[in-house]
Amino acid sequence: MISTPVYADNVDLGLETFHQTCLAHGPDFERTAAVAKARGWTPLSGDAALAPVDDEDAFQGWAVTGNDLPAGTIIAVTKGTLNGKAVQTCSIRLFDVDRAIFEQRFFARTDAEKIGEDRAGTHLSKLYILIAGNRKQLVHLTSPVGTERANSIIASSIADD
């Protein structure tokens, strides 16, 4: 009997967390910070390279724990600028998650339209556009390829502030 790796089981947990935290209402710095405080998430001391923005004006991030989340989950929100526009972002970093399955299920769950793809060194980035939470959002999925962390992904929602 062939067993399914743990990371395949984490896909639905991670996707649901990304949807509920970042997509359903769009990125919201204050709302996410309030949820983090209420749930007792552990604050991060740095930006953890999660924000897909040119310049950060504000950052808050947390190591998140709970039975409903994959181990090592990190969630972060920022206010900043992207291409000269004020934006808010909400990002989730998941470990032990099959990137290809996450992308498949993300695409099946949303009406996202792929608008770009880039491979820079050891990272693959894909950019989507969608309407969620009555807001136009960009979704940036990035993950390492060909490294020991190949089964991790950063999913970010980006919307005008």
mmCIF file of C-alpha atoms in Angstrom, residues 13-150:
data_model
loop_
_atom_site.group_PDB
_atom_site.id
_atom_site.type_symbol
_atom_site.label_atom_id
_atom_site.label_comp_id
_atom_site.label_asym_id
_atom_site.label_seq_id
_atom_site.Cartn_x
_atom_site.Cartn_y
_atom_site.Cartn_z
ATOM 1 C CA LEU A 13 -6.411 23.096 5.319
ATOM 2 C CA GLY A 14 -4.050 25.659 3.822
ATOM 3 C CA LEU A 15 -6.396 26.669 1.029
ATOM 4 C CA GLU A 16 -9.301 27.101 3.443
ATOM 5 C CA THR A 17 -7.130 29.238 5.741
ATOM 6 C CA PHE A 18 -5.989 31.379 2.799
ATOM 7 C CA HIS A 19 -9.568 31.774 1.611
ATOM 8 C CA GLN A 20 -10.995 32.691 5.021
ATOM 9 C CA THR A 21 -8.107 34.923 6.134
ATOM 10 C CA CYS A 22 -7.079 36.647 2.911
ATOM 11 C CA LEU A 23 -9.600 36.207 0.090
ATOM 12 C CA ALA A 24 -13.148 36.150 1.487
ATOM 13 C CA HIS A 25 -13.065 39.821 2.547
ATOM 14 C CA GLY A 26 -9.879 40.839 0.792
ATOM 15 C CA PRO A 27 -6.730 41.819 2.627
ATOM 16 C CA ASP A 28 -7.567 43.842 5.741
ATOM 17 C CA PHE A 29 -4.661 44.841 7.976
ATOM 18 C CA GLU A 30 -6.702 45.836 11.023
ATOM 19 C CA ARG A 31 -9.182 42.934 10.852
ATOM 20 C CA THR A 32 -6.411 40.347 10.531
ATOM 21 C CA ALA A 33 -4.412 41.922 13.386
ATOM 22 C CA ALA A 34 -7.525 41.764 15.586
ATOM 23 C CA VAL A 35 -8.094 38.091 14.697
ATOM 24 C CA ALA A 36 -4.435 37.321 15.454
ATOM 25 C CA LYS A 37 -4.685 38.954 18.873
ATOM 26 C CA ALA A 38 -7.956 37.180 19.694
ATOM 27 C CA ARG A 39 -6.537 33.779 18.695
ATOM 28 C CA GLY A 40 -3.204 34.296 20.442
ATOM 29 C CA TRP A 41 -1.014 33.932 17.354
ATOM 30 C CA THR A 42 2.704 34.430 18.033
ATOM 31 C CA PRO A 43 3.999 37.713 16.517
ATOM 32 C CA LEU A 44 6.974 37.568 14.111
ATOM 33 C CA SER A 45 9.897 39.906 14.656
ATOM 34 C CA GLY A 46 10.668 40.531 10.949
ATOM 35 C CA ASP A 47 8.868 40.638 7.630
ATOM 36 C CA ALA A 48 9.677 36.982 6.794
ATOM 37 C CA ALA A 49 9.932 37.919 3.083
ATOM 38 C CA LEU A 50 6.187 37.458 2.674
ATOM 39 C CA ALA A 51 4.964 40.784 1.292
ATOM 40 C CA PRO A 52 4.822 41.058 -2.492
ATOM 41 C CA VAL A 53 5.012 44.880 -2.441
ATOM 42 C CA ASP A 54 7.587 47.460 -3.515
ATOM 43 C CA ASP A 55 7.607 49.354 -0.232
ATOM 44 C CA GLU A 56 6.120 48.333 3.105
ATOM 45 C CA ASP A 57 4.587 51.043 5.254
ATOM 46 C CA ALA A 58 3.359 48.600 7.894
ATOM 47 C CA PHE A 59 3.872 44.877 8.532
ATOM 48 C CA GLN A 60 2.464 42.417 11.035
ATOM 49 C CA GLY A 61 3.022 38.693 10.901
ATOM 50 C CA TRP A 62 2.386 35.685 13.075
ATOM 51 C CA ALA A 63 3.374 32.078 13.534
ATOM 52 C CA VAL A 64 -0.002 30.407 13.618
ATOM 53 C CA THR A 65 -0.878 27.253 15.486
ATOM 54 C CA GLY A 66 -4.003 25.191 15.742
ATOM 55 C CA ASN A 67 -5.398 21.806 14.840
ATOM 56 C CA ASP A 68 -7.064 23.298 11.778
ATOM 57 C CA LEU A 69 -3.769 24.555 10.290
ATOM 58 C CA PRO A 70 -0.738 22.873 8.755
ATOM 59 C CA ALA A 71 2.322 22.900 11.047
ATOM 60 C CA GLY A 72 4.539 25.958 10.609
ATOM 61 C CA THR A 73 1.875 28.184 9.036
ATOM 62 C CA ILE A 74 2.798 31.871 8.909
ATOM 63 C CA ILE A 75 0.275 34.642 8.192
ATOM 64 C CA ALA A 76 1.198 38.261 7.508
ATOM 65 C CA VAL A 77 -0.468 41.494 6.453
ATOM 66 C CA THR A 78 1.052 44.654 5.065
ATOM 67 C CA LYS A 79 0.199 48.118 3.944
ATOM 68 C CA GLY A 80 2.452 49.392 1.217
ATOM 69 C CA THR A 81 2.797 50.330 -2.406
ATOM 70 C CA LEU A 82 2.884 48.237 -5.527
ATOM 71 C CA ASN A 83 3.630 49.929 -8.824
ATOM 72 C CA GLY A 84 2.981 53.281 -7.154
ATOM 73 C CA LYS A 85 -0.472 52.330 -5.767
ATOM 74 C CA ALA A 86 -1.404 52.062 -2.099
ATOM 75 C CA VAL A 87 -2.308 48.430 -1.377
ATOM 76 C CA GLN A 88 -2.919 46.028 1.445
ATOM 77 C CA THR A 89 -1.692 42.453 1.295
ATOM 78 C CA CYS A 90 -2.473 39.289 3.173
ATOM 79 C CA SER A 91 -0.066 36.388 2.830
ATOM 80 C CA ILE A 92 0.084 32.864 4.126
ATOM 81 C CA ARG A 93 3.166 30.667 4.041
ATOM 82 C CA LEU A 94 2.503 26.959 4.166
ATOM 83 C CA PHE A 95 5.021 24.172 4.607
ATOM 84 C CA ASP A 96 4.555 20.513 3.705
ATOM 85 C CA VAL A 97 2.018 21.435 1.029
ATOM 86 C CA ASP A 98 2.114 20.108 -2.515
ATOM 87 C CA ARG A 99 2.375 23.287 -4.619
ATOM 88 C CA ALA A 100 0.841 21.805 -7.758
ATOM 89 C CA ILE A 101 -2.186 20.421 -5.907
ATOM 90 C CA PHE A 102 -2.627 23.717 -4.015
ATOM 91 C CA GLU A 103 -2.652 25.625 -7.329
ATOM 92 C CA GLN A 104 -5.090 23.144 -8.890
ATOM 93 C CA ARG A 105 -7.534 23.398 -6.008
ATOM 94 C CA PHE A 106 -7.145 27.176 -5.751
ATOM 95 C CA PHE A 107 -7.991 27.517 -9.442
ATOM 96 C CA ALA A 108 -10.946 25.113 -9.139
ATOM 97 C CA ARG A 109 -12.335 26.986 -6.115
ATOM 98 C CA THR A 110 -12.084 30.500 -7.532
ATOM 99 C CA ASP A 111 -12.786 32.280 -10.785
ATOM 100 C CA ALA A 112 -9.128 33.320 -10.918
ATOM 101 C CA GLU A 113 -7.588 34.123 -14.265
ATOM 102 C CA LYS A 114 -3.869 33.539 -14.630
ATOM 103 C CA ILE A 115 -2.183 36.715 -15.873
ATOM 104 C CA GLY A 116 1.496 35.950 -15.425
ATOM 105 C CA GLU A 117 4.218 33.482 -14.567
ATOM 106 C CA ASP A 118 7.898 33.977 -13.817
ATOM 107 C CA ARG A 119 10.714 31.697 -12.819
ATOM 108 C CA ALA A 120 13.563 33.530 -11.137
ATOM 109 C CA GLY A 121 16.380 31.326 -9.932
ATOM 110 C CA THR A 122 14.939 28.731 -7.607
ATOM 111 C CA HIS A 123 11.453 30.291 -7.323
ATOM 112 C CA LEU A 124 8.349 29.978 -9.461
ATOM 113 C CA SER A 125 5.785 32.802 -9.233
ATOM 114 C CA LYS A 126 2.309 32.883 -10.713
ATOM 115 C CA LEU A 127 -0.036 35.864 -10.723
ATOM 116 C CA TYR A 128 -3.826 35.636 -10.903
ATOM 117 C CA ILE A 129 -6.648 38.164 -10.904
ATOM 118 C CA LEU A 130 -10.061 37.542 -9.386
ATOM 119 C CA ILE A 131 -13.055 39.134 -7.699
ATOM 120 C CA ALA A 132 -13.542 37.985 -4.102
ATOM 121 C CA GLY A 133 -15.137 39.759 -1.175
ATOM 122 C CA ASN A 134 -16.576 42.237 -3.700
ATOM 123 C CA ARG A 135 -13.034 43.419 -4.431
ATOM 124 C CA LYS A 136 -10.716 42.980 -7.370
ATOM 125 C CA GLN A 137 -7.690 41.159 -6.017
ATOM 126 C CA LEU A 138 -4.392 39.978 -7.363
ATOM 127 C CA VAL A 139 -3.231 36.638 -6.038
ATOM 128 C CA HIS A 140 0.472 35.898 -6.086
ATOM 129 C CA LEU A 141 1.542 32.277 -5.593
ATOM 130 C CA THR A 142 5.246 31.676 -5.189
ATOM 131 C CA SER A 143 7.202 28.605 -4.262
ATOM 132 C CA PRO A 144 10.722 27.252 -4.407
ATOM 133 C CA VAL A 145 11.479 24.617 -7.012
ATOM 134 C CA GLY A 146 14.270 22.080 -6.940
ATOM 135 C CA THR A 147 15.243 22.789 -3.318
ATOM 136 C CA GLU A 148 14.667 21.160 0.037
ATOM 137 C CA ARG A 149 11.690 23.517 0.577
ATOM 138 C CA ALA A 150 10.006 22.570 -2.699
#
